[in-house]
PDB file of C-alpha atoms and ligand atoms in Angstrom:
ATOM      1  CA  MET A   1      -5.580 -33.040 -29.878  1.00 92.00           C
ATOM      2  CA  THR A   2      -4.043 -32.546 -33.244  1.00 93.00           C
ATOM      3  CA  MET A   3      -0.223 -32.240 -33.853  1.00 95.00           C
ATOM      4  CA  ASP A   4      -0.353 -30.239 -37.095  1.00 96.00           C
ATOM      5  CA  ALA A   5      -2.728 -28.309 -39.447  1.00 97.00           C
ATOM      6  CA  GLU A   6      -3.361 -31.740 -41.345  1.00 97.00           C
ATOM      7  CA  GLY A   7      -4.574 -33.082 -38.160  1.00 98.00           C
ATOM      8  CA  THR A   8      -7.026 -30.268 -37.650  1.00 98.00           C
ATOM      9  CA  ALA A   9      -8.223 -30.790 -41.379  1.00 98.00           C
ATOM     10  CA  ALA A  10      -8.673 -34.449 -40.536  1.00 98.00           C
ATOM     11  CA  ALA A  11     -10.956 -33.730 -37.656  1.00 98.00           C
ATOM     12  CA  ALA A  12     -12.909 -31.542 -39.908  1.00 98.00           C
ATOM     13  CA  VAL A  13     -13.151 -34.272 -42.440  1.00 98.00           C
ATOM     14  CA  GLU A  14     -14.515 -36.581 -39.787  1.00 98.00           C
ATOM     15  CA  LEU A  15     -17.253 -34.208 -38.834  1.00 98.00           C
ATOM     16  CA  ALA A  16     -18.151 -33.608 -42.379  1.00 98.00           C
ATOM     17  CA  LYS A  17     -19.141 -37.366 -42.695  1.00 97.00           C
ATOM     18  CA  SER A  18     -21.964 -36.743 -40.226  1.00 97.00           C
ATOM     19  CA  LEU A  19     -23.549 -33.743 -41.591  1.00 97.00           C
ATOM     20  CA  VAL A  20     -26.960 -34.136 -43.624  1.00 97.00           C
ATOM     21  CA  GLY A  21     -27.772 -30.331 -43.991  1.00 98.00           C
ATOM     22  CA  GLY A  22     -29.433 -27.911 -41.568  1.00 98.00           C
ATOM     23  CA  GLU A  23     -26.592 -27.848 -39.179  1.00 98.00           C
ATOM     24  CA  VAL A  24     -24.831 -24.885 -37.660  1.00 98.00           C
ATOM     25  CA  ILE A  25     -21.304 -25.281 -36.570  1.00 98.00           C
ATOM     26  CA  ALA A  26     -20.165 -22.706 -34.070  1.00 98.00           C
ATOM     27  CA  LEU A  27     -16.126 -22.256 -33.950  1.00 98.00           C
ATOM     28  CA  VAL A  28     -14.762 -20.851 -30.855  1.00 98.00           C
ATOM     29  CA  GLY A  29     -11.023 -20.333 -30.351  1.00 98.00           C
ATOM     30  CA  ASP A  30      -8.415 -17.490 -30.463  1.00 97.00           C
ATOM     31  CA  LEU A  31      -6.691 -16.092 -33.487  1.00 96.00           C
ATOM     32  CA  GLY A  32      -4.501 -18.703 -35.010  1.00 96.00           C
ATOM     33  CA  SER A  33      -6.251 -21.491 -33.281  1.00 98.00           C
ATOM     34  CA  GLY A  34      -7.165 -23.088 -36.475  1.00 98.00           C
ATOM     35  CA  LYS A  35     -10.836 -21.961 -37.130  1.00 97.00           C
ATOM     36  CA  THR A  36     -10.335 -21.201 -40.752  1.00 96.00           C
ATOM     37  CA  THR A  37      -8.116 -24.405 -41.384  1.00 97.00           C
ATOM     38  CA  PHE A  38     -10.824 -26.321 -39.883  1.00 98.00           C
ATOM     39  CA  THR A  39     -13.640 -24.766 -41.870  1.00 98.00           C
ATOM     40  CA  THR A  40     -11.705 -24.941 -45.251  1.00 97.00           C
ATOM     41  CA  ALA A  41     -11.238 -28.703 -44.662  1.00 98.00           C
ATOM     42  CA  LEU A  42     -14.783 -29.042 -43.810  1.00 98.00           C
ATOM     43  CA  GLY A  43     -15.992 -27.409 -46.756  1.00 97.00           C
ATOM     44  CA  LYS A  44     -13.741 -29.126 -49.129  1.00 97.00           C
ATOM     45  CA  ALA A  45     -14.932 -32.547 -47.758  1.00 97.00           C
ATOM     46  CA  LEU A  46     -18.648 -31.389 -48.291  1.00 97.00           C
ATOM     47  CA  GLY A  47     -17.731 -30.717 -51.897  1.00 95.00           C
ATOM     48  CA  VAL A  48     -16.660 -26.937 -52.239  1.00 96.00           C
ATOM     49  CA  VAL A  49     -14.558 -26.720 -55.401  1.00 92.00           C
ATOM     50  CA  GLU A  50     -13.637 -23.139 -55.418  1.00 92.00           C
ATOM     51  CA  ARG A  51     -11.038 -21.494 -53.198  1.00 91.00           C
ATOM     52  CA  MET A  52     -12.220 -20.646 -49.819  1.00 92.00           C
ATOM     53  CA  THR A  53     -10.979 -17.276 -48.296  1.00 89.00           C
ATOM     54  CA  SER A  54     -11.648 -15.918 -44.728  1.00 87.00           C
ATOM     55  CA  PRO A  55     -14.761 -13.932 -44.842  1.00 84.00           C
ATOM     56  CA  THR A  56     -13.311 -11.685 -42.240  1.00 81.00           C
ATOM     57  CA  PHE A  57     -14.241  -8.362 -44.180  1.00 82.00           C
ATOM     58  CA  VAL A  58     -17.139  -9.533 -46.126  1.00 88.00           C
ATOM     59  CA  LEU A  59     -18.663 -11.221 -43.067  1.00 96.00           C
ATOM     60  CA  MET A  60     -20.027 -14.248 -45.080  1.00 96.00           C
ATOM     61  CA  HIS A  61     -19.139 -16.478 -48.114  1.00 97.00           C
ATOM     62  CA  THR A  62     -21.657 -18.824 -49.833  1.00 97.00           C
ATOM     63  CA  HIS A  63     -20.277 -21.885 -51.497  1.00 97.00           C
ATOM     64  CA  PRO A  64     -22.744 -23.868 -53.841  1.00 96.00           C
ATOM     65  CA  LEU A  65     -22.385 -27.793 -53.403  1.00 96.00           C
ATOM     66  CA  GLU A  66     -23.195 -29.718 -56.407  1.00 87.00           C
ATOM     67  CA  GLY A  67     -24.140 -33.286 -56.902  1.00 80.00           C
ATOM     68  CA  GLY A  68     -25.289 -34.646 -53.446  1.00 86.00           C
ATOM     69  CA  THR A  69     -28.067 -33.779 -50.907  1.00 90.00           C
ATOM     70  CA  LEU A  70     -26.298 -30.760 -49.585  1.00 97.00           C
ATOM     71  CA  ARG A  71     -27.010 -27.520 -51.413  1.00 97.00           C
ATOM     72  CA  MET A  72     -24.662 -24.945 -49.976  1.00 98.00           C
ATOM     73  CA  PHE A  73     -21.786 -24.374 -47.515  1.00 98.00           C
ATOM     74  CA  VAL A  74     -22.041 -20.890 -45.683  1.00 98.00           C
ATOM     75  CA  HIS A  75     -18.877 -19.635 -44.070  1.00 98.00           C
ATOM     76  CA  ALA A  76     -19.543 -16.614 -41.610  1.00 97.00           C
ATOM     77  CA  ASP A  77     -17.150 -14.811 -39.504  1.00 97.00           C
ATOM     78  CA  ALA A  78     -18.280 -12.630 -36.418  1.00 96.00           C
ATOM     79  CA  TRP A  79     -14.929 -11.158 -35.532  1.00 95.00           C
ATOM     80  CA  ARG A  80     -15.572  -7.680 -37.183  1.00 94.00           C
ATOM     81  CA  THR A  81     -19.282  -7.583 -36.693  1.00 96.00           C
ATOM     82  CA  ASP A  82     -22.193  -8.671 -34.412  1.00 97.00           C
ATOM     83  CA  ALA A  83     -25.462 -10.466 -34.808  1.00 98.00           C
ATOM     84  CA  ALA A  84     -27.193  -7.671 -36.306  1.00 98.00           C
ATOM     85  CA  GLY A  85     -24.295  -7.406 -38.764  1.00 97.00           C
ATOM     86  CA  LEU A  86     -24.603 -11.039 -39.840  1.00 98.00           C
ATOM     87  CA  ARG A  87     -28.437 -10.807 -40.148  1.00 97.00           C
ATOM     88  CA  GLY A  88     -27.741  -7.841 -42.430  1.00 97.00           C
ATOM     89  CA  VAL A  89     -25.783  -9.950 -44.903  1.00 97.00           C
ATOM     90  CA  GLY A  90     -28.638 -12.387 -44.822  1.00 97.00           C
ATOM     91  CA  LEU A  91     -27.084 -15.216 -42.516  1.00 98.00           C
ATOM     92  CA  ASP A  92     -30.424 -15.691 -40.923  1.00 95.00           C
ATOM     93  CA  GLU A  93     -32.197 -17.363 -44.037  1.00 97.00           C
ATOM     94  CA  PHE A  94     -29.519 -19.998 -44.295  1.00 98.00           C
ATOM     95  CA  ILE A  95     -29.486 -21.068 -40.562  1.00 98.00           C
ATOM     96  CA  GLY A  96     -31.419 -24.412 -40.249  1.00 97.00           C
ATOM     97  CA  ALA A  97     -32.304 -24.472 -43.751  1.00 98.00           C
ATOM     98  CA  PRO A  98     -32.572 -27.896 -45.491  1.00 97.00           C
ATOM     99  CA  GLY A  99     -29.415 -28.823 -47.353  1.00 98.00           C
ATOM    100  CA  ILE A 100     -27.436 -25.885 -45.982  1.00 98.00           C
ATOM    101  CA  VAL A 101     -24.320 -26.300 -43.596  1.00 98.00           C
ATOM    102  CA  VAL A 102     -23.493 -23.098 -41.793  1.00 98.00           C
ATOM    103  CA  VAL A 103     -20.031 -22.445 -40.046  1.00 98.00           C
ATOM    104  CA  ILE A 104     -19.552 -19.320 -38.010  1.00 98.00           C
ATOM    105  CA  GLU A 105     -16.166 -18.346 -36.866  1.00 97.00           C
ATOM    106  CA  TRP A 106     -15.874 -16.386 -33.506  1.00 97.00           C
ATOM    107  CA  ALA A 107     -19.381 -17.812 -32.789  1.00 98.00           C
ATOM    108  CA  ASP A 108     -18.996 -16.900 -29.088  1.00 98.00           C
ATOM    109  CA  ARG A 109     -19.728 -13.169 -30.274  1.00 97.00           C
ATOM    110  CA  VAL A 110     -23.034 -14.009 -31.509  1.00 98.00           C
ATOM    111  CA  PRO A 111     -24.644 -16.473 -29.186  1.00 97.00           C
ATOM    112  CA  GLU A 112     -28.138 -15.146 -30.141  1.00 97.00           C
ATOM    113  CA  LEU A 113     -27.709 -16.473 -33.686  1.00 98.00           C
ATOM    114  CA  LEU A 114     -26.980 -20.050 -32.642  1.00 98.00           C
ATOM    115  CA  PRO A 115     -29.946 -22.469 -32.432  1.00 97.00           C
ATOM    116  CA  PRO A 116     -30.314 -24.943 -29.656  1.00 97.00           C
ATOM    117  CA  ASN A 117     -28.899 -27.991 -31.741  1.00 97.00           C
ATOM    118  CA  THR A 118     -25.710 -25.980 -32.857  1.00 98.00           C
ATOM    119  CA  ILE A 119     -22.498 -28.166 -33.099  1.00 98.00           C
ATOM    120  CA  LYS A 120     -19.808 -26.396 -31.035  1.00 98.00           C
ATOM    121  CA  VAL A 121     -16.130 -26.725 -31.962  1.00 98.00           C
ATOM    122  CA  THR A 122     -13.749 -25.366 -29.618  1.00 98.00           C
ATOM    123  CA  LEU A 123     -10.070 -24.899 -30.539  1.00 98.00           C
ATOM    124  CA  HIS A 124      -7.251 -24.195 -28.178  1.00 98.00           C
ATOM    125  CA  ASN A 125      -3.609 -23.512 -29.210  1.00 98.00           C
ATOM    126  CA  LEU A 126      -1.424 -25.550 -26.827  1.00 97.00           C
ATOM    127  CA  GLY A 127       1.800 -24.125 -28.375  1.00 97.00           C
ATOM    128  CA  GLY A 128       3.777 -24.910 -31.389  1.00 97.00           C
ATOM    129  CA  ASP A 129       1.420 -26.896 -33.901  1.00 97.00           C
ATOM    130  CA  ARG A 130      -0.593 -28.652 -31.157  1.00 97.00           C
ATOM    131  CA  ARG A 131      -4.278 -27.695 -30.980  1.00 98.00           C
ATOM    132  CA  ASP A 132      -6.831 -29.051 -28.511  1.00 98.00           C
ATOM    133  CA  ILE A 133     -10.154 -29.553 -30.338  1.00 98.00           C
ATOM    134  CA  ARG A 134     -13.436 -30.582 -28.721  1.00 98.00           C
ATOM    135  CA  ILE A 135     -16.626 -31.168 -30.683  1.00 98.00           C
ATOM    136  CA  GLU A 136     -19.814 -30.958 -28.879  1.00 97.00           C
ATOM    137  CA  ARG A 137     -23.298 -31.875 -30.028  1.00 93.00           C
ATOM    138  CA  ALA A 138     -26.251 -30.506 -28.153  1.00 80.00           C
TER     139      ALA A 138
HETATM  140  P1  ADP B 201      -8.077 -19.063 -37.111  1.00 73.45           P
HETATM  141  O1  ADP B 201      -9.071 -18.791 -38.128  1.00 73.45           O
HETATM  142  O2  ADP B 201      -8.546 -19.597 -35.812  1.00 73.45           O
HETATM  143  O3  ADP B 201      -7.459 -17.523 -36.813  1.00 73.45           O
HETATM  144  P2  ADP B 201      -6.221 -20.107 -39.036  1.00 73.45           P
HETATM  145  O4  ADP B 201      -6.745 -21.502 -39.278  1.00 73.45           O
HETATM  146  O5  ADP B 201      -6.498 -19.014 -39.974  1.00 73.45           O
HETATM  147  O6  ADP B 201      -6.710 -19.717 -37.543  1.00 73.45           O
HETATM  148  O7  ADP B 201      -4.796 -20.253 -38.725  1.00 73.45           O
HETATM  149  C1  ADP B 201      -4.129 -21.351 -38.046  1.00 73.45           C
HETATM  150  C2  ADP B 201      -2.525 -21.353 -38.201  1.00 73.45           C
HETATM  151  O8  ADP B 201      -2.002 -22.232 -37.356  1.00 73.45           O
HETATM  152  C3  ADP B 201      -2.242 -21.536 -39.699  1.00 73.45           C
HETATM  153  O9  ADP B 201      -1.247 -20.971 -40.296  1.00 73.45           O
HETATM  154  C4  ADP B 201      -1.983 -23.221 -39.603  1.00 73.45           C
HETATM  155  O10 ADP B 201      -1.013 -23.548 -40.699  1.00 73.45           O
HETATM  156  C5  ADP B 201      -1.254 -23.249 -38.290  1.00 73.45           C
HETATM  157  N1  ADP B 201      -1.370 -24.379 -37.530  1.00 73.45           N
HETATM  158  C6  ADP B 201      -0.336 -25.136 -36.882  1.00 73.45           C
HETATM  159  N2  ADP B 201      -0.669 -26.290 -36.344  1.00 73.45           N
HETATM  160  C7  ADP B 201      -2.014 -26.327 -36.519  1.00 73.45           C
HETATM  161  C8  ADP B 201      -3.034 -27.274 -36.140  1.00 73.45           C
HETATM  162  N3  ADP B 201      -2.733 -28.426 -35.384  1.00 73.45           N
HETATM  163  N4  ADP B 201      -4.442 -27.001 -36.506  1.00 73.45           N
HETATM  164  C9  ADP B 201      -4.718 -25.901 -37.170  1.00 73.45           C
HETATM  165  N5  ADP B 201      -3.758 -25.023 -37.567  1.00 73.45           N
HETATM  166  C10 ADP B 201      -2.517 -25.237 -37.316  1.00 73.45           C
HETATM  167 MG1   MG B 202     -10.052 -17.479 -39.107  1.00 73.45          MG
END
């Protein structure tokens, strides 16, 4: 459980330490549960330097990562679309690709896009600033 947005960011930073590329991270949780907060902290920890905005309307943002073994951080959002829509903007080619970490908000809307080894992050708003965050690896 986290007590504030910084706590959720810290959980993302912890997860980031274990990522080597090729992972898909599925974020599941209601509006305001902290999916974007988690994603932004994860991206920053992996080396994204540009500002990260929510890809709700454009469906997907790609952020290059420089210097390490990771090449790219991909942030997708399934809220306003479906699997076909995300395939349409090219998400497929990033899933499982070497050096690429993919995060999908509202991932429960697109189960057919998620590989068997997807890392599932479930967020629940417990009221106020408290959030229950569960990270499950297949
Ligand atoms: P989502 O993408 O799931 O809709 P956001 O990350 O955009 O959620 O928004 C979460 C909101 O809740 C932000 O305004 C954030 O500051 C606030 N917040 C308060 N407490 C927490 C917490 N423990 N974890 C994450 N966000 C929190
Ligand atoms: Mg969001």
